[in-house]
mmCIF file of C-alpha atoms in Angstrom:
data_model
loop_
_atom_site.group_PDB
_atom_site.id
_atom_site.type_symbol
_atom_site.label_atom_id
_atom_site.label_comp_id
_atom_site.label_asym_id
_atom_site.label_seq_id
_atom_site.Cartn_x
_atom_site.Cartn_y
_atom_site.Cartn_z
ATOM 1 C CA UNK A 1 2.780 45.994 -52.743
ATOM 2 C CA UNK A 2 1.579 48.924 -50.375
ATOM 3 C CA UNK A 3 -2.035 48.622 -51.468
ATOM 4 C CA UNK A 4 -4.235 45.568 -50.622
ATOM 5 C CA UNK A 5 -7.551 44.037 -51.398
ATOM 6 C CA UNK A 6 -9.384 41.873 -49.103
ATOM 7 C CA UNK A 7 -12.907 40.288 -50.050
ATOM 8 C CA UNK A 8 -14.584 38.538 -48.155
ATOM 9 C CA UNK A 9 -17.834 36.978 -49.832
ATOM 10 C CA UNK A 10 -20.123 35.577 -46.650
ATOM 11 C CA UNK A 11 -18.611 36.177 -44.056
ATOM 12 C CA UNK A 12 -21.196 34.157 -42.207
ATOM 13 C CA UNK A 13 -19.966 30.874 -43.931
ATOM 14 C CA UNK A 14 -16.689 31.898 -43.729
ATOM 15 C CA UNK A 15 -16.637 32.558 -39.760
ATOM 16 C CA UNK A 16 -19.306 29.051 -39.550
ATOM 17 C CA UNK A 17 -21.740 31.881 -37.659
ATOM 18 C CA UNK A 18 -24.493 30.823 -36.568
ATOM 19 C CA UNK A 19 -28.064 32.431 -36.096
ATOM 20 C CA UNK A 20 -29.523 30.309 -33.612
ATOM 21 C CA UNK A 21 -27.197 31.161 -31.015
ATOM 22 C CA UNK A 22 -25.149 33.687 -32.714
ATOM 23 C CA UNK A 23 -21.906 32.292 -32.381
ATOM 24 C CA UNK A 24 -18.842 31.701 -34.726
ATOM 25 C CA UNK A 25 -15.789 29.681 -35.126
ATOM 26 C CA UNK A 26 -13.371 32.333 -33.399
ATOM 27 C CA UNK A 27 -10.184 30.401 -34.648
ATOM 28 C CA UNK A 28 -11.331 31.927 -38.061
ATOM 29 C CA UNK A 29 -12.435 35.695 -36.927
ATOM 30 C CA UNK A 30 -8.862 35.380 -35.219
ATOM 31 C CA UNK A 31 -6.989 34.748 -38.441
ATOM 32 C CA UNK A 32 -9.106 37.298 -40.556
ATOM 33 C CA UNK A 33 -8.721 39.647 -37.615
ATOM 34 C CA UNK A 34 -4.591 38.727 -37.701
ATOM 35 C CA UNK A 35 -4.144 39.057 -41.694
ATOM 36 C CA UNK A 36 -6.044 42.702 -41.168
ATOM 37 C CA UNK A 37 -3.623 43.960 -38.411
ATOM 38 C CA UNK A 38 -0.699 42.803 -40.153
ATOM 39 C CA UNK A 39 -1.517 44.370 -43.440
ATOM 40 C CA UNK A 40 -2.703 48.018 -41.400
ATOM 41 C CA UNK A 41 0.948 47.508 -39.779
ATOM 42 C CA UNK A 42 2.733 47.426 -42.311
ATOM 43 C CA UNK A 43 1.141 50.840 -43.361
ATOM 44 C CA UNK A 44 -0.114 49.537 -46.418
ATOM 45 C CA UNK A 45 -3.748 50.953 -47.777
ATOM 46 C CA UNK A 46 -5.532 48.449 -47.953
ATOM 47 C CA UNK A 47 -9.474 48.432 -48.494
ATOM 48 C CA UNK A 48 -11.463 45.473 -47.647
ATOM 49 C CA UNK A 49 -15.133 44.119 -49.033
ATOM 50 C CA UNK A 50 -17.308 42.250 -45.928
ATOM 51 C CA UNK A 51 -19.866 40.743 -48.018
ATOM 52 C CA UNK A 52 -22.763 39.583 -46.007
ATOM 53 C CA UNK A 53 -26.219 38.690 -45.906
ATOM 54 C CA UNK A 54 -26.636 39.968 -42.799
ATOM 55 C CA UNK A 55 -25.315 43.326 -41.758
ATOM 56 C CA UNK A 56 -26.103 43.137 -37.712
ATOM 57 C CA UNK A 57 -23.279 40.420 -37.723
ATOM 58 C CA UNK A 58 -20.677 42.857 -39.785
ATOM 59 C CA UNK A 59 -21.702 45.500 -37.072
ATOM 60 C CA UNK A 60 -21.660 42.526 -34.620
ATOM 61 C CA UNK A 61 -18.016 42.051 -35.615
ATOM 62 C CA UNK A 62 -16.518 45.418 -34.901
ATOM 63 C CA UNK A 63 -14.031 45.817 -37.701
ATOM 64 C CA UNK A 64 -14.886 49.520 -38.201
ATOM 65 C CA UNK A 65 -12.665 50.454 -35.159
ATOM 66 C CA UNK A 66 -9.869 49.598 -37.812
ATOM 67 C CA UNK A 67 -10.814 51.680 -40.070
ATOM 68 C CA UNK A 68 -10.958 55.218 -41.402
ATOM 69 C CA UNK A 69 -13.847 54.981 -43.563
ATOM 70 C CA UNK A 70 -16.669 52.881 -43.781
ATOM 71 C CA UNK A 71 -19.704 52.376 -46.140
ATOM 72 C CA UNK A 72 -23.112 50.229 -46.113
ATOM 73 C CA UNK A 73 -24.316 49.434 -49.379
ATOM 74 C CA UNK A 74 -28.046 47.074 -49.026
ATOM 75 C CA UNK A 75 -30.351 46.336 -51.061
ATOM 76 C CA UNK A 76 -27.786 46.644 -54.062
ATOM 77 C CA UNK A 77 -30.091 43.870 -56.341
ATOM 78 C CA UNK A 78 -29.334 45.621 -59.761
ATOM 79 C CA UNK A 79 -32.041 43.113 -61.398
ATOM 80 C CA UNK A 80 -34.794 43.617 -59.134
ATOM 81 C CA UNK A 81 -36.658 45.992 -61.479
ATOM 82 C CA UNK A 82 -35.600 44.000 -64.973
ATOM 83 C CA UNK A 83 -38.699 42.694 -66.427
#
């Protein structure tokens, strides 16, 4: 197809990053970072969903050079104010 969906639900577990010393497994950000390229090759659209708790480490992990357009949605609990 020439339109793609990546999600990627925490990213921190995903990339084993940790906040004590803020490193990561960089076998893994190597593959996520090779599937990306490959699909932005290929000159498919593709949109892709980082899903983090932490959004220093998305910024941290400079994927928005790859991209034309980029959005930060926080604080998006929709049952915060349900009583």
């Amino acid at each position: 197809s020439d339109k793609s969906l990546l999600i990627l639900d925490s990213v921190e577990k995903i990339i084993e990053y940790s906040l004590l010393n803020g490193m990561c497994n960089s076998n893994r950000l190597n593959q996520i970072e090779t599937i990306i390229d490959a699909i932005i090759k290929s000159n498919n659209k593709i949109v892709i969903i980082f899903i983090s708790n932490n959004i220093k480490l998305i910024d941290r992990l400079d994927f928005k050079n790859k991209v034309n357009s980029c959005y930060e949605l926080e604080d998006t609990d929709i049952f915060k104010n349900i009583h």
